Amino acid sequence: MVALSGPAAVAQNLDQGKPASKLFAEGCASCHRSARGLAKGRFHLTLYLFLQKHYSSGSSSAWALTSYLESIDSGKRVAAKPQAASAASRSSMRPPAPVPAR
């Protein structure tokens, strides 16, 4: 009776705070060599519900995996990369520097 009246064990989400790429590497990479194509042709909500039910430990990790898989298929990896690409395209539009005379 004393053992039952003690503090309750608290469940812990081991996937909380991990980036989606690491979640994929730890949970999916053993069967799927690449994340490319896994979200292709699937609705966002149905993919999320499937991952939540079968592959993730919680709704937040399922949502992160869903967003990660869709970003791989759409080509949008990270929000910072398109900004860097636009900066590179702006710099390529400048005229070349003059060639120094010898």
mmCIF file of N, CA and C in Angstrom:
data_model
loop_
_atom_site.group_PDB
_atom_site.id
_atom_site.type_symbol
_atom_site.label_atom_id
_atom_site.label_comp_id
_atom_site.label_asym_id
_atom_site.label_seq_id
_atom_site.Cartn_x
_atom_site.Cartn_y
_atom_site.Cartn_z
ATOM 1 N N MET A 1 0.811 -1.170 0.000
ATOM 2 C CA MET A 1 0.000 0.000 0.000
ATOM 3 C C MET A 1 0.873 1.259 0.000
ATOM 4 N N VAL A 2 1.993 1.215 0.651
ATOM 5 C CA VAL A 2 2.881 2.366 0.710
ATOM 6 C C VAL A 2 3.449 2.657 -0.680
ATOM 7 N N ALA A 3 3.764 1.617 -1.453
ATOM 8 C CA ALA A 3 4.319 1.814 -2.790
ATOM 9 C C ALA A 3 3.323 2.512 -3.704
ATOM 10 N N LEU A 4 2.066 2.280 -3.535
ATOM 11 C CA LEU A 4 1.052 2.899 -4.378
ATOM 12 C C LEU A 4 0.789 4.346 -4.014
ATOM 13 N N SER A 5 1.083 4.747 -2.814
ATOM 14 C CA SER A 5 0.819 6.125 -2.402
ATOM 15 C C SER A 5 2.015 7.051 -2.645
ATOM 16 N N GLY A 6 3.103 6.534 -3.187
ATOM 17 C CA GLY A 6 4.294 7.339 -3.458
ATOM 18 C C GLY A 6 4.073 8.258 -4.646
ATOM 19 N N PRO A 7 5.087 9.049 -4.992
ATOM 20 C CA PRO A 7 4.952 9.971 -6.124
ATOM 21 C C PRO A 7 4.767 9.190 -7.432
ATOM 22 N N ALA A 8 3.941 9.719 -8.297
ATOM 23 C CA ALA A 8 3.671 9.077 -9.587
ATOM 24 C C ALA A 8 4.861 9.277 -10.520
ATOM 25 N N ALA A 9 5.116 8.280 -11.318
ATOM 26 C CA ALA A 9 6.188 8.380 -12.311
ATOM 27 C C ALA A 9 5.729 9.319 -13.424
ATOM 28 N N VAL A 10 6.602 10.200 -13.840
ATOM 29 C CA VAL A 10 6.276 11.184 -14.863
ATOM 30 C C VAL A 10 6.851 10.691 -16.194
ATOM 31 N N ALA A 11 5.982 10.628 -17.210
ATOM 32 C CA ALA A 11 6.436 10.235 -18.540
ATOM 33 C C ALA A 11 7.210 11.385 -19.157
ATOM 34 N N GLN A 12 8.235 11.037 -19.907
ATOM 35 C CA GLN A 12 9.095 12.046 -20.493
ATOM 36 C C GLN A 12 9.153 11.828 -22.000
ATOM 37 N N ASN A 13 9.010 12.890 -22.777
ATOM 38 C CA ASN A 13 9.103 12.805 -24.221
ATOM 39 C C ASN A 13 10.572 12.945 -24.605
ATOM 40 N N LEU A 14 11.171 11.861 -25.027
ATOM 41 C CA LEU A 14 12.598 11.866 -25.342
ATOM 42 C C LEU A 14 12.912 12.585 -26.646
ATOM 43 N N ASP A 15 11.897 12.792 -27.485
ATOM 44 C CA ASP A 15 12.106 13.467 -28.766
ATOM 45 C C ASP A 15 11.932 14.974 -28.671
ATOM 46 N N GLN A 16 11.491 15.485 -27.554
ATOM 47 C CA GLN A 16 11.216 16.907 -27.408
ATOM 48 C C GLN A 16 12.498 17.717 -27.547
ATOM 49 N N GLY A 17 12.429 18.735 -28.391
ATOM 50 C CA GLY A 17 13.558 19.630 -28.583
ATOM 51 C C GLY A 17 14.565 19.182 -29.623
ATOM 52 N N LYS A 18 14.409 17.989 -30.176
ATOM 53 C CA LYS A 18 15.334 17.521 -31.204
ATOM 54 C C LYS A 18 14.928 18.099 -32.553
ATOM 55 N N PRO A 19 15.908 18.437 -33.379
ATOM 56 C CA PRO A 19 15.561 18.903 -34.724
ATOM 57 C C PRO A 19 14.977 17.751 -35.549
ATOM 58 N N ALA A 20 14.156 18.093 -36.520
ATOM 59 C CA ALA A 20 13.465 17.081 -37.328
ATOM 60 C C ALA A 20 14.444 16.193 -38.097
ATOM 61 N N SER A 21 15.556 16.748 -38.528
ATOM 62 C CA SER A 21 16.531 15.937 -39.256
ATOM 63 C C SER A 21 17.101 14.835 -38.356
ATOM 64 N N LYS A 22 17.288 15.153 -37.089
ATOM 65 C CA LYS A 22 17.784 14.138 -36.148
ATOM 66 C C LYS A 22 16.697 13.106 -35.847
ATOM 67 N N LEU A 23 15.436 13.553 -35.731
ATOM 68 C CA LEU A 23 14.334 12.610 -35.547
ATOM 69 C C LEU A 23 14.270 11.628 -36.707
ATOM 70 N N PHE A 24 14.438 12.135 -37.928
ATOM 71 C CA PHE A 24 14.431 11.266 -39.106
ATOM 72 C C PHE A 24 15.608 10.298 -39.056
ATOM 73 N N ALA A 25 16.783 10.800 -38.718
ATOM 74 C CA ALA A 25 17.981 9.953 -38.673
ATOM 75 C C ALA A 25 17.853 8.843 -37.634
ATOM 76 N N GLU A 26 17.254 9.154 -36.493
ATOM 77 C CA GLU A 26 17.139 8.162 -35.427
ATOM 78 C C GLU A 26 15.985 7.188 -35.614
ATOM 79 N N GLY A 27 14.889 7.640 -36.219
ATOM 80 C CA GLY A 27 13.703 6.801 -36.279
ATOM 81 C C GLY A 27 13.346 6.260 -37.643
ATOM 82 N N CYS A 28 13.793 6.913 -38.692
ATOM 83 C CA CYS A 28 13.333 6.544 -40.030
ATOM 84 C C CYS A 28 14.447 6.031 -40.943
ATOM 85 N N ALA A 29 15.672 6.471 -40.689
ATOM 86 C CA ALA A 29 16.773 6.170 -41.603
ATOM 87 C C ALA A 29 17.130 4.692 -41.663
ATOM 88 N N SER A 30 16.713 3.915 -40.675
ATOM 89 C CA SER A 30 17.023 2.487 -40.727
ATOM 90 C C SER A 30 16.251 1.801 -41.857
ATOM 91 N N CYS A 31 15.083 2.328 -42.217
ATOM 92 C CA CYS A 31 14.289 1.745 -43.305
ATOM 93 C C CYS A 31 14.313 2.600 -44.568
ATOM 94 N N HIS A 32 14.449 3.915 -44.413
ATOM 95 C CA HIS A 32 14.419 4.831 -45.551
ATOM 96 C C HIS A 32 15.799 5.449 -45.708
ATOM 97 N N ARG A 33 16.418 5.230 -46.852
ATOM 98 C CA ARG A 33 17.755 5.772 -47.076
ATOM 99 C C ARG A 33 17.753 7.293 -47.168
ATOM 100 N N SER A 34 16.649 7.847 -47.652
ATOM 101 C CA SER A 34 16.569 9.289 -47.828
ATOM 102 C C SER A 34 15.167 9.770 -47.473
ATOM 103 N N ALA A 35 15.070 11.022 -47.093
ATOM 104 C CA ALA A 35 13.766 11.610 -46.785
ATOM 105 C C ALA A 35 13.058 12.069 -48.057
ATOM 106 N N ARG A 36 13.785 12.135 -49.151
ATOM 107 C CA ARG A 36 13.229 12.617 -50.413
ATOM 108 C C ARG A 36 12.139 11.680 -50.911
ATOM 109 N N GLY A 37 10.995 12.259 -51.232
ATOM 110 C CA GLY A 37 9.893 11.511 -51.806
ATOM 111 C C GLY A 37 8.913 10.922 -50.805
ATOM 112 N N LEU A 38 9.209 10.958 -49.527
ATOM 113 C CA LEU A 38 8.316 10.342 -48.545
ATOM 114 C C LEU A 38 7.026 11.141 -48.346
ATOM 115 N N ALA A 39 7.050 12.434 -48.576
ATOM 116 C CA ALA A 39 5.856 13.262 -48.409
ATOM 117 C C ALA A 39 5.181 13.568 -49.738
ATOM 118 N N LYS A 40 5.758 13.115 -50.818
ATOM 119 C CA LYS A 40 5.254 13.447 -52.149
ATOM 120 C C LYS A 40 3.845 12.892 -52.356
ATOM 121 N N GLY A 41 2.939 13.747 -52.772
ATOM 122 C CA GLY A 41 1.579 13.334 -53.066
ATOM 123 C C GLY A 41 0.711 13.095 -51.850
ATOM 124 N N ARG A 42 1.152 13.499 -50.682
ATOM 125 C CA ARG A 42 0.371 13.301 -49.460
ATOM 126 C C ARG A 42 -0.098 14.650 -48.927
ATOM 127 N N PHE A 43 -1.291 14.666 -48.375
ATOM 128 C CA PHE A 43 -1.798 15.878 -47.745
ATOM 129 C C PHE A 43 -1.080 16.095 -46.414
ATOM 130 N N HIS A 44 -0.902 17.346 -46.069
ATOM 131 C CA HIS A 44 -0.179 17.723 -44.856
ATOM 132 C C HIS A 44 -0.803 17.077 -43.616
ATOM 133 N N LEU A 45 -2.116 17.165 -43.497
ATOM 134 C CA LEU A 45 -2.798 16.652 -42.314
ATOM 135 C C LEU A 45 -2.740 15.123 -42.234
ATOM 136 N N THR A 46 -2.927 14.439 -43.347
ATOM 137 C CA THR A 46 -2.895 12.969 -43.301
ATOM 138 C C THR A 46 -1.490 12.453 -43.008
ATOM 139 N N LEU A 47 -0.471 13.126 -43.531
ATOM 140 C CA LEU A 47 0.907 12.738 -43.226
ATOM 141 C C LEU A 47 1.193 12.931 -41.742
ATOM 142 N N TYR A 48 0.752 14.065 -41.207
ATOM 143 C CA TYR A 48 0.929 14.348 -39.784
ATOM 144 C C TYR A 48 0.250 13.282 -38.918
ATOM 145 N N LEU A 49 -1.010 12.971 -39.227
ATOM 146 C CA LEU A 49 -1.741 11.977 -38.438
ATOM 147 C C LEU A 49 -1.098 10.599 -38.523
ATOM 148 N N PHE A 50 -0.615 10.229 -39.696
ATOM 149 C CA PHE A 50 0.065 8.943 -39.865
ATOM 150 C C PHE A 50 1.345 8.887 -39.036
ATOM 151 N N LEU A 51 2.154 9.936 -39.119
ATOM 152 C CA LEU A 51 3.410 9.963 -38.355
ATOM 153 C C LEU A 51 3.144 9.977 -36.862
ATOM 154 N N GLN A 52 2.111 10.700 -36.440
ATOM 155 C CA GLN A 52 1.793 10.765 -35.019
ATOM 156 C C GLN A 52 1.362 9.400 -34.491
ATOM 157 N N LYS A 53 0.591 8.685 -35.274
ATOM 158 C CA LYS A 53 0.083 7.392 -34.826
ATOM 159 C C LYS A 53 1.147 6.302 -34.866
ATOM 160 N N HIS A 54 2.005 6.305 -35.872
ATOM 161 C CA HIS A 54 2.901 5.173 -36.090
ATOM 162 C C HIS A 54 4.374 5.414 -35.766
ATOM 163 N N TYR A 55 4.860 6.643 -35.872
ATOM 164 C CA TYR A 55 6.304 6.821 -35.818
ATOM 165 C C TYR A 55 6.830 7.827 -34.812
ATOM 166 N N SER A 56 5.988 8.666 -34.245
ATOM 167 C CA SER A 56 6.531 9.685 -33.350
ATOM 168 C C SER A 56 6.000 9.497 -31.937
ATOM 169 N N SER A 57 6.688 10.116 -31.013
ATOM 170 C CA SER A 57 6.308 9.974 -29.609
ATOM 171 C C SER A 57 5.348 11.057 -29.150
ATOM 172 N N GLY A 58 5.029 12.005 -30.013
ATOM 173 C CA GLY A 58 4.119 13.070 -29.621
ATOM 174 C C GLY A 58 3.711 13.914 -30.807
ATOM 175 N N SER A 59 2.778 14.800 -30.571
ATOM 176 C CA SER A 59 2.278 15.629 -31.666
ATOM 177 C C SER A 59 3.327 16.624 -32.159
ATOM 178 N N SER A 60 4.145 17.144 -31.260
ATOM 179 C CA SER A 60 5.149 18.127 -31.691
ATOM 180 C C SER A 60 6.218 17.487 -32.570
ATOM 181 N N SER A 61 6.645 16.275 -32.251
ATOM 182 C CA SER A 61 7.644 15.616 -33.099
ATOM 183 C C SER A 61 7.027 15.160 -34.413
ATOM 184 N N ALA A 62 5.751 14.781 -34.411
ATOM 185 C CA ALA A 62 5.062 14.409 -35.657
ATOM 186 C C ALA A 62 4.940 15.626 -36.564
ATOM 187 N N TRP A 63 4.623 16.775 -35.966
ATOM 188 C CA TRP A 63 4.516 18.003 -36.746
ATOM 189 C C TRP A 63 5.871 18.403 -37.319
ATOM 190 N N ALA A 64 6.921 18.272 -36.529
ATOM 191 C CA ALA A 64 8.262 18.615 -37.001
ATOM 192 C C ALA A 64 8.690 17.695 -38.137
ATOM 193 N N LEU A 65 8.414 16.397 -38.000
ATOM 194 C CA LEU A 65 8.752 15.452 -39.068
ATOM 195 C C LEU A 65 7.961 15.742 -40.339
ATOM 196 N N THR A 66 6.684 16.067 -40.187
ATOM 197 C CA THR A 66 5.853 16.391 -41.340
ATOM 198 C C THR A 66 6.423 17.598 -42.082
ATOM 199 N N SER A 67 6.729 18.634 -41.353
ATOM 200 C CA SER A 67 7.282 19.842 -41.974
ATOM 201 C C SER A 67 8.630 19.561 -42.624
ATOM 202 N N TYR A 68 9.449 18.749 -41.970
ATOM 203 C CA TYR A 68 10.760 18.405 -42.514
ATOM 204 C C TYR A 68 10.620 17.625 -43.821
ATOM 205 N N LEU A 69 9.771 16.603 -43.838
ATOM 206 C CA LEU A 69 9.599 15.795 -45.042
ATOM 207 C C LEU A 69 9.043 16.625 -46.190
ATOM 208 N N GLU A 70 8.108 17.519 -45.895
ATOM 209 C CA GLU A 70 7.562 18.363 -46.944
ATOM 210 C C GLU A 70 8.589 19.376 -47.442
ATOM 211 N N SER A 71 9.435 19.872 -46.560
ATOM 212 C CA SER A 71 10.453 20.827 -46.991
ATOM 213 C C SER A 71 11.494 20.157 -47.880
ATOM 214 N N ILE A 72 11.786 18.897 -47.636
ATOM 215 C CA ILE A 72 12.739 18.166 -48.478
ATOM 216 C C ILE A 72 12.184 18.020 -49.885
ATOM 217 N N ASP A 73 10.892 17.681 -49.997
ATOM 218 C CA ASP A 73 10.293 17.482 -51.312
ATOM 219 C C ASP A 73 10.031 18.781 -52.053
ATOM 220 N N SER A 74 9.801 19.866 -51.326
ATOM 221 C CA SER A 74 9.533 21.136 -51.997
ATOM 222 C C SER A 74 10.819 21.886 -52.323
ATOM 223 N N GLY A 75 11.927 21.472 -51.756
ATOM 224 C CA GLY A 75 13.201 22.138 -52.002
ATOM 225 C C GLY A 75 13.473 23.287 -51.048
ATOM 226 N N LYS A 76 12.558 23.556 -50.121
ATOM 227 C CA LYS A 76 12.752 24.626 -49.143
ATOM 228 C C LYS A 76 13.345 24.019 -47.888
ATOM 229 N N ARG A 77 14.641 24.010 -47.769
ATOM 230 C CA ARG A 77 15.297 23.369 -46.635
ATOM 231 C C ARG A 77 15.137 24.167 -45.357
ATOM 232 N N VAL A 78 15.607 25.414 -45.388
ATOM 233 C CA VAL A 78 15.589 26.259 -44.196
ATOM 234 C C VAL A 78 15.265 27.677 -44.656
ATOM 235 N N ALA A 79 14.615 28.443 -43.823
ATOM 236 C CA ALA A 79 14.244 29.804 -44.197
ATOM 237 C C ALA A 79 15.461 30.672 -44.476
ATOM 238 N N ALA A 80 16.593 30.373 -43.857
ATOM 239 C CA ALA A 80 17.787 31.200 -44.038
ATOM 240 C C ALA A 80 18.439 30.976 -45.396
ATOM 241 N N LYS A 81 18.313 29.816 -45.972
ATOM 242 C CA LYS A 81 18.973 29.533 -47.243
ATOM 243 C C LYS A 81 18.429 30.336 -48.415
ATOM 244 N N PRO A 82 17.094 30.507 -48.573
ATOM 245 C CA PRO A 82 16.627 31.330 -49.687
ATOM 246 C C PRO A 82 17.124 32.771 -49.596
ATOM 247 N N GLN A 83 17.272 33.307 -48.393
ATOM 248 C CA GLN A 83 17.792 34.657 -48.253
ATOM 249 C C GLN A 83 19.230 34.717 -48.729
ATOM 250 N N ALA A 84 20.013 33.710 -48.399
ATOM 251 C CA ALA A 84 21.406 33.679 -48.841
ATOM 252 C C ALA A 84 21.463 33.547 -50.355
ATOM 253 N N ALA A 85 20.561 32.777 -50.940
ATOM 254 C CA ALA A 85 20.540 32.609 -52.386
ATOM 255 C C ALA A 85 20.164 33.911 -53.076
ATOM 256 N N SER A 86 19.204 34.656 -52.504
ATOM 257 C CA SER A 86 18.815 35.920 -53.114
ATOM 258 C C SER A 86 19.950 36.931 -53.013
ATOM 259 N N ALA A 87 20.715 36.892 -51.930
ATOM 260 C CA ALA A 87 21.863 37.779 -51.779
ATOM 261 C C ALA A 87 22.921 37.441 -52.825
ATOM 262 N N ALA A 88 23.113 36.160 -53.092
ATOM 263 C CA ALA A 88 24.094 35.750 -54.093
ATOM 264 C C ALA A 88 23.647 36.178 -55.483
ATOM 265 N N SER A 89 22.347 36.084 -55.774
ATOM 266 C CA SER A 89 21.866 36.481 -57.093
ATOM 267 C C SER A 89 21.968 37.989 -57.271
ATOM 268 N N ARG A 90 21.760 38.763 -56.173
ATOM 269 C CA ARG A 90 21.920 40.206 -56.256
ATOM 270 C C ARG A 90 23.374 40.561 -56.539
ATOM 271 N N SER A 91 24.309 39.853 -55.910
ATOM 272 C CA SER A 91 25.713 40.172 -56.129
ATOM 273 C C SER A 91 26.159 39.779 -57.526
ATOM 274 N N SER A 92 25.517 38.770 -58.128
ATOM 275 C CA SER A 92 25.908 38.369 -59.484
ATOM 276 C C SER A 92 25.375 39.348 -60.522
ATOM 277 N N MET A 93 24.419 40.214 -60.127
ATOM 278 C CA MET A 93 23.865 41.178 -61.050
ATOM 279 C C MET A 93 24.704 42.437 -61.136
ATOM 280 N N ARG A 94 25.672 42.589 -60.260
ATOM 281 C CA ARG A 94 26.549 43.762 -60.305
ATOM 282 C C ARG A 94 27.519 43.621 -61.473
ATOM 283 N N PRO A 95 27.935 44.734 -62.028
ATOM 284 C CA PRO A 95 28.927 44.631 -63.107
ATOM 285 C C PRO A 95 30.261 44.149 -62.530
ATOM 286 N N PRO A 96 31.038 43.481 -63.333
ATOM 287 C CA PRO A 96 32.330 42.991 -62.829
ATOM 288 C C PRO A 96 33.257 44.157 -62.480
ATOM 289 N N ALA A 97 34.178 43.885 -61.599
ATOM 290 C CA ALA A 97 35.157 44.896 -61.204
ATOM 291 C C ALA A 97 36.091 45.181 -62.374
ATOM 292 N N PRO A 98 36.542 46.406 -62.487
ATOM 293 C CA PRO A 98 37.452 46.711 -63.593
ATOM 294 C C PRO A 98 38.788 45.947 -63.429
ATOM 295 N N VAL A 99 39.347 45.589 -64.550
ATOM 296 C CA VAL A 99 40.602 44.873 -64.569
ATOM 297 C C VAL A 99 41.733 45.877 -64.393
ATOM 298 N N PRO A 100 42.584 45.671 -63.378
ATOM 299 C CA PRO A 100 43.678 46.641 -63.175
ATOM 300 C C PRO A 100 44.658 46.628 -64.357
ATOM 301 N N ALA A 101 45.148 47.802 -64.698
ATOM 302 C CA ALA A 101 46.122 47.915 -65.790
ATOM 303 C C ALA A 101 47.470 47.419 -65.320
ATOM 304 N N ARG A 102 48.224 46.860 -66.217
ATOM 305 C CA ARG A 102 49.557 46.353 -65.862
ATOM 306 C C ARG A 102 50.608 47.357 -66.078
#
